[in-house]
PDB file of C-alpha atoms in Angstrom:
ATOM      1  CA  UNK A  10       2.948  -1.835  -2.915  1.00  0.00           C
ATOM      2  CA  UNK A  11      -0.129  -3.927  -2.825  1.00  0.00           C
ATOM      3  CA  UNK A  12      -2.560  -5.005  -4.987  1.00  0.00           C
ATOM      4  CA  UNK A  13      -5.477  -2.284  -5.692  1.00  0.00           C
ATOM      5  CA  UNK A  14      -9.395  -3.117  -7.108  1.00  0.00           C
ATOM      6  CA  UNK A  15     -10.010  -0.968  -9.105  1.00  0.00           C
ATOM      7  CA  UNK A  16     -13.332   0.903  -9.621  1.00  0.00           C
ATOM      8  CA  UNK A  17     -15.461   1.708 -12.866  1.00  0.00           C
ATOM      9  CA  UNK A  18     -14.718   5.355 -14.459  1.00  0.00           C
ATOM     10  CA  UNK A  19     -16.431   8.476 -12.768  1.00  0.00           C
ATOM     11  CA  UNK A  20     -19.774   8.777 -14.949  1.00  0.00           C
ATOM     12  CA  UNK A  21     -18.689  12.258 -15.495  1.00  0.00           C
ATOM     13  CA  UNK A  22     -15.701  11.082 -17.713  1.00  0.00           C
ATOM     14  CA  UNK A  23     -18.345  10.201 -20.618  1.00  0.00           C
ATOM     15  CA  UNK A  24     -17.286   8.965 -24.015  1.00  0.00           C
ATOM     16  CA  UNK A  25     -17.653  12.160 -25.670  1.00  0.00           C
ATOM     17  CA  UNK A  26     -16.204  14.227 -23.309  1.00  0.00           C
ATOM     18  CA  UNK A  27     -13.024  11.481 -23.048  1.00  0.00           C
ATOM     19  CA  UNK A  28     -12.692  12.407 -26.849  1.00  0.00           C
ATOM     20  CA  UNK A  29     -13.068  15.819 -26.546  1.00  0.00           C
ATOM     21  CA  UNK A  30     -10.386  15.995 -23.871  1.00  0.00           C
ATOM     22  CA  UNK A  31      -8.036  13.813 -25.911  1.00  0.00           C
ATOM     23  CA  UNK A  32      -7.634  15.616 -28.741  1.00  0.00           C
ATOM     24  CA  UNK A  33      -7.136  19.022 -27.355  1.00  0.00           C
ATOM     25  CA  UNK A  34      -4.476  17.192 -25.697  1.00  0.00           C
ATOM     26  CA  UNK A  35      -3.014  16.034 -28.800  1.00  0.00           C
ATOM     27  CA  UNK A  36      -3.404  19.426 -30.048  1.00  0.00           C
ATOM     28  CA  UNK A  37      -2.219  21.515 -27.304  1.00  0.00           C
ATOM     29  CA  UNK A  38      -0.636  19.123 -24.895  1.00  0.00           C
ATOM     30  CA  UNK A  39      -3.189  20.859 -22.373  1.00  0.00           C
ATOM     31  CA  UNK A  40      -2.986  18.695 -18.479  1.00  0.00           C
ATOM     32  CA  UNK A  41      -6.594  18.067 -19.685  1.00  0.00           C
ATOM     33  CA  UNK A  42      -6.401  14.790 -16.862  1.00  0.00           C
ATOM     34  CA  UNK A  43      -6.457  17.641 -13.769  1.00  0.00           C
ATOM     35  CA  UNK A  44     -10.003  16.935 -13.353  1.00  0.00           C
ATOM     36  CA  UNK A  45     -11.234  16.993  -9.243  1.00  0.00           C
ATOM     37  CA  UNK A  46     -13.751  14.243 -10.558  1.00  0.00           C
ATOM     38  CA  UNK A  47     -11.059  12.160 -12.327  1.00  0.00           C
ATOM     39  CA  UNK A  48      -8.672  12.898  -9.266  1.00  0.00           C
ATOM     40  CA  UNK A  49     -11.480  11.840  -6.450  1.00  0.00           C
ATOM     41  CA  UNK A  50     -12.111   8.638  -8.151  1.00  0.00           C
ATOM     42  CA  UNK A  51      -8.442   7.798  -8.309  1.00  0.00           C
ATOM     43  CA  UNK A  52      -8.434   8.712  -3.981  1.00  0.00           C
ATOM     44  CA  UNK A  53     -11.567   6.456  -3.646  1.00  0.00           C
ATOM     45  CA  UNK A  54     -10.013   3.446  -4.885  1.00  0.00           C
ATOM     46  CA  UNK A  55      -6.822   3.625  -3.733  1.00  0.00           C
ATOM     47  CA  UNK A  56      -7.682   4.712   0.063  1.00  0.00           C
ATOM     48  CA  UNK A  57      -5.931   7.864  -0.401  1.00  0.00           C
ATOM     49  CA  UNK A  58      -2.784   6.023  -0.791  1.00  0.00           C
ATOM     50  CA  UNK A  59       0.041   6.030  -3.484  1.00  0.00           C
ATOM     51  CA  UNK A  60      -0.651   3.371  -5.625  1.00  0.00           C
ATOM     52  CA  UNK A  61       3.236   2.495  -6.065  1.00  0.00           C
ATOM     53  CA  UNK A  62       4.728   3.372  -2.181  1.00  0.00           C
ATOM     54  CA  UNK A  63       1.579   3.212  -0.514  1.00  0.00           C
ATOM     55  CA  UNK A  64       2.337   6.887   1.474  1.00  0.00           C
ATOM     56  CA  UNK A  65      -0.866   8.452   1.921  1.00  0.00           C
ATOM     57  CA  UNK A  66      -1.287  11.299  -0.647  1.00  0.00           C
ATOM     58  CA  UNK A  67      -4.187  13.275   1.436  1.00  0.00           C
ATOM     59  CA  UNK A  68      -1.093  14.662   4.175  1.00  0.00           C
ATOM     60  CA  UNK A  69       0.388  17.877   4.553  1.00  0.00           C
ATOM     61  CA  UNK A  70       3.198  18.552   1.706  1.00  0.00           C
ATOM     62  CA  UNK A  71       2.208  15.549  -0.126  1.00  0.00           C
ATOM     63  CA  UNK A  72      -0.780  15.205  -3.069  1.00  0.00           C
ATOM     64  CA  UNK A  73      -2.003  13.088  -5.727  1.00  0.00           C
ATOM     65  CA  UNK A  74      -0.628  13.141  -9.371  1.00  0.00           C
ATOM     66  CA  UNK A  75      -2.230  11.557 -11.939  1.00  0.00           C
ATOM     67  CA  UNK A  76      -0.244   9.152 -13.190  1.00  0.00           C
ATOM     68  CA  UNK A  77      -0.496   7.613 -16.835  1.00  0.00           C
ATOM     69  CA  UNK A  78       0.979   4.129 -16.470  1.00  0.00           C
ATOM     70  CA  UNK A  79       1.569   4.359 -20.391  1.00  0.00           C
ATOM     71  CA  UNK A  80       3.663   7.586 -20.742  1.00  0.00           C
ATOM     72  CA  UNK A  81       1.027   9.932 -21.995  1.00  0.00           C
ATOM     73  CA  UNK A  82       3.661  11.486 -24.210  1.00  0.00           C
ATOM     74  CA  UNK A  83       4.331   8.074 -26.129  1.00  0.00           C
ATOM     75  CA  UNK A  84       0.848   6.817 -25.654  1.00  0.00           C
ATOM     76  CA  UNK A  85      -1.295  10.015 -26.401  1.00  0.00           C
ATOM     77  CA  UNK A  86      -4.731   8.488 -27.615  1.00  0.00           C
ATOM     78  CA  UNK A  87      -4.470   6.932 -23.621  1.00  0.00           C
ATOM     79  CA  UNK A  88      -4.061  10.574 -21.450  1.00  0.00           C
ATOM     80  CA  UNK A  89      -7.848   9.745 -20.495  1.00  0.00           C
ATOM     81  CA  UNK A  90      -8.263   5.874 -21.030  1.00  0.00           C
ATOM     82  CA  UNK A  91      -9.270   5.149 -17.058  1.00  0.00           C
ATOM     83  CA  UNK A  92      -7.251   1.796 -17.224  1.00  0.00           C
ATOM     84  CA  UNK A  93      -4.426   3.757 -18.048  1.00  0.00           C
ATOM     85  CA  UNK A  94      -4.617   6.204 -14.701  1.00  0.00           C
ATOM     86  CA  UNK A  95      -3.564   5.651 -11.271  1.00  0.00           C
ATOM     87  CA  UNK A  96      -3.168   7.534  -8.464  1.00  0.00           C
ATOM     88  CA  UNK A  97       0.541   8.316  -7.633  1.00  0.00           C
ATOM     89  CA  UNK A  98       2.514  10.825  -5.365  1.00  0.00           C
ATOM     90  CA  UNK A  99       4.978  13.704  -6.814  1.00  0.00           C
ATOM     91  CA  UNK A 100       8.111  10.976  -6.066  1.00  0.00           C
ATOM     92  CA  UNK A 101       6.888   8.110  -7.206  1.00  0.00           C
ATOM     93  CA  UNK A 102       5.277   9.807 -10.829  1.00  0.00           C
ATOM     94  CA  UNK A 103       8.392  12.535 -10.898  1.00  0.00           C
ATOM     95  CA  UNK A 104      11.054   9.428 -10.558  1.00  0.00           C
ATOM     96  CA  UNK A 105       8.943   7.227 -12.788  1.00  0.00           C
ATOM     97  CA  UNK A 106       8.971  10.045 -15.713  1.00  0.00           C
ATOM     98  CA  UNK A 107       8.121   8.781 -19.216  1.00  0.00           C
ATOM     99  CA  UNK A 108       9.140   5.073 -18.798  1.00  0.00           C
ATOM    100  CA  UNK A 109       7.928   2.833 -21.204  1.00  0.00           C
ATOM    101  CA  UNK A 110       5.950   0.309 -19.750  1.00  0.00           C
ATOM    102  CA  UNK A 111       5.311  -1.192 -22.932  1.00  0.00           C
ATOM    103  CA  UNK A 112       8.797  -1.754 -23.949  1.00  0.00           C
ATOM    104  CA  UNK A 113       9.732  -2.505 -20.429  1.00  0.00           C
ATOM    105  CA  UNK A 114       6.366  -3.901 -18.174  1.00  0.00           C
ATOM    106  CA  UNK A 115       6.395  -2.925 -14.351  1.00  0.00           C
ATOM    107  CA  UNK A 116       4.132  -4.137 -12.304  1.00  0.00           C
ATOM    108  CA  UNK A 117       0.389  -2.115 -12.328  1.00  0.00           C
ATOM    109  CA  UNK A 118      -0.499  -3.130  -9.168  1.00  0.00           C
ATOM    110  CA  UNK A 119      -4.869  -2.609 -10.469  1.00  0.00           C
ATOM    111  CA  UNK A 120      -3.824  -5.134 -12.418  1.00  0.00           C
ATOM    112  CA  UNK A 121      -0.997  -7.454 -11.341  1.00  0.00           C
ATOM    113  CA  UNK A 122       0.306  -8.381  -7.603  1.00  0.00           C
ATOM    114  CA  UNK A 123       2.673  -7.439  -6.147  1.00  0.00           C
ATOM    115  CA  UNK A 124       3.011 -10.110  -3.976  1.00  0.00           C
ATOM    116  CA  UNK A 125       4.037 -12.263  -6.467  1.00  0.00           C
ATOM    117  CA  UNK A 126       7.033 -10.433  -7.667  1.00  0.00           C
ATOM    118  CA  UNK A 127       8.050  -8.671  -4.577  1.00  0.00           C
ATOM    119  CA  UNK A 128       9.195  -9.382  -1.220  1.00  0.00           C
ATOM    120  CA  UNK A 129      10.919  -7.551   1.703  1.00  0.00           C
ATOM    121  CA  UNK A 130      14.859  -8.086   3.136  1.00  0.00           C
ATOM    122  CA  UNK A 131      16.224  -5.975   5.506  1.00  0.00           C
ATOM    123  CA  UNK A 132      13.307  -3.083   5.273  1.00  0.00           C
ATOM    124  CA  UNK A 133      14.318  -3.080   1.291  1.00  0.00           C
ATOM    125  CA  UNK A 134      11.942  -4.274  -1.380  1.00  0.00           C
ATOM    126  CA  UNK A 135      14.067  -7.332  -3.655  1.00  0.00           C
ATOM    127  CA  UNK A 136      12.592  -8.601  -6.656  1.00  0.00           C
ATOM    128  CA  UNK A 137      11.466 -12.467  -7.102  1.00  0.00           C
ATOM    129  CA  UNK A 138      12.057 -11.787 -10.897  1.00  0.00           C
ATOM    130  CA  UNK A 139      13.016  -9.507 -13.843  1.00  0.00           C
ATOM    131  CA  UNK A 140       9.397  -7.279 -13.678  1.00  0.00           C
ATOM    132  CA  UNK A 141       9.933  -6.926  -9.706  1.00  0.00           C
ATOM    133  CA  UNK A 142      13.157  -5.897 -10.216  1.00  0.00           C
ATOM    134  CA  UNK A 143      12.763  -3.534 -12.932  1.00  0.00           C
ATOM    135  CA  UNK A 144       9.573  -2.168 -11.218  1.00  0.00           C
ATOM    136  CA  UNK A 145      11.869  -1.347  -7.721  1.00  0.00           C
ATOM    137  CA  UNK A 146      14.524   0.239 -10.235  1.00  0.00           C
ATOM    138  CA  UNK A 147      11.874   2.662 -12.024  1.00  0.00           C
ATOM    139  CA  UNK A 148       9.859   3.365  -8.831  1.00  0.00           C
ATOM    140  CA  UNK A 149      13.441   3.747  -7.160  1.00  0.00           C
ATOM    141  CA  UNK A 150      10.902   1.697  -4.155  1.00  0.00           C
ATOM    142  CA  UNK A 151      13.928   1.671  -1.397  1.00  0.00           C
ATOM    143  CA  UNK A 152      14.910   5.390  -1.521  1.00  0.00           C
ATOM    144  CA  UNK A 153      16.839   5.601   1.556  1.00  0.00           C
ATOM    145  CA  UNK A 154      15.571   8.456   3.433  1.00  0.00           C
ATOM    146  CA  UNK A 155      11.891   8.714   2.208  1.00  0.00           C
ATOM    147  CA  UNK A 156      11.095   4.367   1.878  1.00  0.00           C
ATOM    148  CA  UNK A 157      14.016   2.581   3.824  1.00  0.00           C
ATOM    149  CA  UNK A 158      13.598   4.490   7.091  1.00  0.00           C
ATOM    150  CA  UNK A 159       9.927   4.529   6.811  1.00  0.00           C
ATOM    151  CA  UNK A 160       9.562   0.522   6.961  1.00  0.00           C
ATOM    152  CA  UNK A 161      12.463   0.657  10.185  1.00  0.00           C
ATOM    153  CA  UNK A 162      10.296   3.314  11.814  1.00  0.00           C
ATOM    154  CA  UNK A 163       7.153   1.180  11.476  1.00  0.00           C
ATOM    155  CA  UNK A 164       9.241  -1.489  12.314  1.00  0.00           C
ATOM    156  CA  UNK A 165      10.906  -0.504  15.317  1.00  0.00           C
ATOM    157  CA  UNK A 166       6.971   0.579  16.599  1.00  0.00           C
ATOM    158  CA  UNK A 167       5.740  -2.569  15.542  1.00  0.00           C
ATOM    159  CA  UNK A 168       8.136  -4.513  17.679  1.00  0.00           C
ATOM    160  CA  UNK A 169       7.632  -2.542  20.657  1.00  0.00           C
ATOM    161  CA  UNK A 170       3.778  -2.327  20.717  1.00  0.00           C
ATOM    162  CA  UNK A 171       4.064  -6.615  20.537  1.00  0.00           C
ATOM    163  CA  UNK A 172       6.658  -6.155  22.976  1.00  0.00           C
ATOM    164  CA  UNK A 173       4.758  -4.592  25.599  1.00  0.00           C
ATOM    165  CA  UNK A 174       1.544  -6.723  24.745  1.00  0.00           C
ATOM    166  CA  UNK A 175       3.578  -9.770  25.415  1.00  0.00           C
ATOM    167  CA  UNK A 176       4.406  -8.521  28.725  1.00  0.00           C
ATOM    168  CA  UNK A 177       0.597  -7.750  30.185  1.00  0.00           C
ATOM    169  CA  UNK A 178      -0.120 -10.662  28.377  1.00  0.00           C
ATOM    170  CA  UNK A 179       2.169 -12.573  30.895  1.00  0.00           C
ATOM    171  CA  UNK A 180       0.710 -10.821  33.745  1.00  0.00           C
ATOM    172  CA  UNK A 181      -2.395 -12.748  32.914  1.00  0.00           C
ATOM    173  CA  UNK A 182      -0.979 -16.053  32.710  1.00  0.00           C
ATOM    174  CA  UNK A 183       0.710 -16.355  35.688  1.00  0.00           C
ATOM    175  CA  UNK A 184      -2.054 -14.711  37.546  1.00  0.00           C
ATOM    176  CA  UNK A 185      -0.821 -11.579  38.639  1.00  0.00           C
ATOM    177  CA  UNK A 186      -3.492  -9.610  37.102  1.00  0.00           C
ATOM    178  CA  UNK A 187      -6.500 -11.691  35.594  1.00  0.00           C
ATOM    179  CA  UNK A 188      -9.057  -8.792  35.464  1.00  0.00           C
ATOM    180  CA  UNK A 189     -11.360  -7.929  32.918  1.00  0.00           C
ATOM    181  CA  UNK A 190      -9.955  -4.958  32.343  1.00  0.00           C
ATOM    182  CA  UNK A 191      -6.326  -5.781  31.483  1.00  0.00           C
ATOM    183  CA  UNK A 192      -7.337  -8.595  29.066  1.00  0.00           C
ATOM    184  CA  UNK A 193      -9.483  -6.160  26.778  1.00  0.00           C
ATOM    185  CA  UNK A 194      -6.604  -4.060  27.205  1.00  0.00           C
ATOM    186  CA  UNK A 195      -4.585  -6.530  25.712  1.00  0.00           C
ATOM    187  CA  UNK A 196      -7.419  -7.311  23.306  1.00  0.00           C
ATOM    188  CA  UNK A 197      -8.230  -4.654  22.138  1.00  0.00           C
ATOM    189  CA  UNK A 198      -4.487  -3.304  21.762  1.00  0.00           C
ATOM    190  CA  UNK A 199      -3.857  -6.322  18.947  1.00  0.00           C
ATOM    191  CA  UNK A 200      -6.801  -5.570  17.154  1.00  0.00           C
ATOM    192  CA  UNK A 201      -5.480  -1.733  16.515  1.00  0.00           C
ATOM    193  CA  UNK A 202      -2.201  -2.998  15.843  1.00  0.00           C
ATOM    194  CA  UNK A 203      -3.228  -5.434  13.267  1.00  0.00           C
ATOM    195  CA  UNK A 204      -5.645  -2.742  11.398  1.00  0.00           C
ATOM    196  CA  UNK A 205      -2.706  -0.839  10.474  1.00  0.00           C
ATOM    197  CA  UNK A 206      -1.962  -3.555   8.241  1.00  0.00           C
ATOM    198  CA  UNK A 207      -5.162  -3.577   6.507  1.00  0.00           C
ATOM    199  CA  UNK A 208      -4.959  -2.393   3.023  1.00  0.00           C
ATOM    200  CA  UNK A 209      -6.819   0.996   3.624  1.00  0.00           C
ATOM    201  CA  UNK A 210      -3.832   2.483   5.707  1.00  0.00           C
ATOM    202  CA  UNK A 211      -0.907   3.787   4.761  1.00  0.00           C
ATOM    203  CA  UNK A 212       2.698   1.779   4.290  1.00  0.00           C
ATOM    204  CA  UNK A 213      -0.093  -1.748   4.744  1.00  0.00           C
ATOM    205  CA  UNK A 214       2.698  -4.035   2.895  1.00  0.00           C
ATOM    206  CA  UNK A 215       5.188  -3.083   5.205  1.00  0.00           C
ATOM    207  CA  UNK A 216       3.226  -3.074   8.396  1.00  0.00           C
ATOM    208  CA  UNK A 217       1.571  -6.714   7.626  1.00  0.00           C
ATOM    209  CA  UNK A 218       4.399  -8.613   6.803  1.00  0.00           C
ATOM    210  CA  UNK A 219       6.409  -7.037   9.835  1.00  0.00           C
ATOM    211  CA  UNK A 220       3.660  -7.969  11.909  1.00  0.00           C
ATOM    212  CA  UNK A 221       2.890 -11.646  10.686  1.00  0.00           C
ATOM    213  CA  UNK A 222       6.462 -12.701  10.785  1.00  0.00           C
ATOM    214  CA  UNK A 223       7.392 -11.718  14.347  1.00  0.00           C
ATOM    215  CA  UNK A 224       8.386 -13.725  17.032  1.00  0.00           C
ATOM    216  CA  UNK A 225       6.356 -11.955  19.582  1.00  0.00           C
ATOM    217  CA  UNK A 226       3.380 -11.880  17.442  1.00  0.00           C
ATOM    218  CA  UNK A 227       3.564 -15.093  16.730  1.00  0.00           C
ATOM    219  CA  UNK A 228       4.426 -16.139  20.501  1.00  0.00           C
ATOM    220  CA  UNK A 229       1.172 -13.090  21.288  1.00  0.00           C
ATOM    221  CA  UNK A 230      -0.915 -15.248  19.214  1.00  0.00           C
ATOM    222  CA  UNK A 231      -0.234 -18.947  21.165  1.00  0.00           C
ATOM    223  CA  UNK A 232      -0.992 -17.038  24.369  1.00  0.00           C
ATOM    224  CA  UNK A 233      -4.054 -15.821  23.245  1.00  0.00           C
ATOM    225  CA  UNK A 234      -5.404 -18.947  21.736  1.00  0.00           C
ATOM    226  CA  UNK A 235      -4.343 -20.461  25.308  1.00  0.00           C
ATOM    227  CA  UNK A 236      -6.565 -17.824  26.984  1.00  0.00           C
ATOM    228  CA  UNK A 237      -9.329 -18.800  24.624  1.00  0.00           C
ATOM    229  CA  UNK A 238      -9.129 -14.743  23.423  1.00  0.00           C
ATOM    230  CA  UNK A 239      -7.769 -15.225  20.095  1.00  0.00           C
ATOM    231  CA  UNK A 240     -11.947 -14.356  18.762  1.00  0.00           C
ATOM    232  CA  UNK A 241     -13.142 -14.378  15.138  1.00  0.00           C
ATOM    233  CA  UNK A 242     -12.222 -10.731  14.949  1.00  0.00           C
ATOM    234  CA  UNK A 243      -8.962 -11.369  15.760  1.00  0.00           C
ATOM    235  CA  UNK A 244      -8.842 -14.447  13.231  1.00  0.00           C
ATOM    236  CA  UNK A 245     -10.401 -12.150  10.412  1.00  0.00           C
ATOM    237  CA  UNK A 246      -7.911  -9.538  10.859  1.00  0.00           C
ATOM    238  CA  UNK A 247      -5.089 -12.077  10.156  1.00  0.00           C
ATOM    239  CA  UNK A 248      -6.801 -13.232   6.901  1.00  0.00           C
ATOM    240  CA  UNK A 249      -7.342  -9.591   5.835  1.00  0.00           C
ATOM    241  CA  UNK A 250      -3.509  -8.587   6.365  1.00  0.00           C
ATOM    242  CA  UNK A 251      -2.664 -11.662   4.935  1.00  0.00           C
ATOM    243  CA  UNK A 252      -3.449 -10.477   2.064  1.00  0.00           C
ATOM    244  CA  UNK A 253      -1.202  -7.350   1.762  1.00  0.00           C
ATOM    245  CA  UNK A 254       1.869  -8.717   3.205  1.00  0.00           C
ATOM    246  CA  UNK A 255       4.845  -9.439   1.635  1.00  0.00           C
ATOM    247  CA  UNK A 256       7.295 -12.543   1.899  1.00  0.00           C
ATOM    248  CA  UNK A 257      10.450 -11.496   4.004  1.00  0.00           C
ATOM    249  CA  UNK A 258      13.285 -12.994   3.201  1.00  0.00           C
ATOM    250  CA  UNK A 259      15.017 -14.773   6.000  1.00  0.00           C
TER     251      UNK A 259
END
């Protein structure tokens, strides 16, 4: 999970037509939200990404839900109030159900950090405090098969990508292969690695603070600064991850 921005309301979703809506829903309990306006706004500012487990939502077999951070069913004059809508996947809304988040606050991640309630042990999400904790309990944020394995697969691909970097990147130093070629090889091979933890892909949390907190990356980066390649593209990406990364816990 990491923090979202989000957007101002579709234009479409005027005042009238937000009262219109609401009371037929109060009326008829009518899924008057399953508007493709409503829904592409939602995809816009969350990069096509669950806003809770960060899986992208625009894949095969999965799709966006609306999801009403106040139950809609407790909170009915809210089913349209844009503040009140995110974009979530069928797990994350289905396990999340009709919790009160005004009784009990999780963490609205348009609103609040993450960062500063969550952090990563072990490829499972802890909490710092009570609302991180309660928000991994709702969410259910290290379901084994579908979250847990995901952050070892990235991670296992992570390490070997910096892995085999670190190798050609040894090449260089000790001369056996100085060429052009190899070094934007190198180059150019960080750079992709390190977009995948920019907060427009998918599973960004996970991937940044795997990334950052690595040995080899962190050995990948002295090299490179040694071989005067660590450029302001490079040093940019860092900041930008930086941002979406969560602590790991030693």
């Amino acid at each position: 999970m990491i923090k979202i921005e989000r957007t101002q309301k579709p234009p479409e979703l005027t005042e009238s037509l937000q009262s219109e809506l609401t009371k037929e829903f109060i009326q008829t309990n009518k899924s008057v939200w399953n508007i493709d306006f409503l829904k592409k706004k939602l995809l816009e500012y969350s990069n096509n990404k669950c806003c809770y487990c960060e899986t992208n939502i625009t894949e095969e077999s999965k799709y966006l839900e609306v999801d009403h951070f106040h139950p809609k069913e407790k909170y009915k004059n809210e089913v349209l109030e844009w503040n009140n809508l995110l974009p979530s996947c069928k797990k994350c809304n289905g396990t999340k159900k009709d919790h009160d988040t005004i009784l009990e606050p999780i963490i609205d991640p348009s609103f609040i950090d993450p960062k500063a309630h969550l952090k990563y042990w072990h490829y499972r999400i802890k909490g710092k405090d009570d609302l991180g904790k309660l928000t991994i309990s709702v969410l259910n944020l290290n379901n084994p098969d579908r979250l847990v394995k995901k952050r070892y697969q990235i991670g296992n691909a992570v390490q070997e990508k910096l892995e085999e970097l670190n190798e050609l990147t040894n090449e260089v130093l000790t001369g056996l292969n100085t060429s052009t070629r190899r070094i934007n090889r190198i180059t150019n091979g960080l750079k992709d690695l390190m977009k995948e933890g920019l907060p427009n892909s998918a599973y960004s949390a996970t991937t940044a603070a795997i990334i950052l907190t690595n040995a080899d990356f962190i050995e990948l980066k002295n090299y490179f600064q040694t071989l005067r390649i660590w450029d302001s593209e490079l040093i940019q990406l860092e900041n930008d991850i930086s941002k979406a990364a969560l602590e790991i816990q030693a």
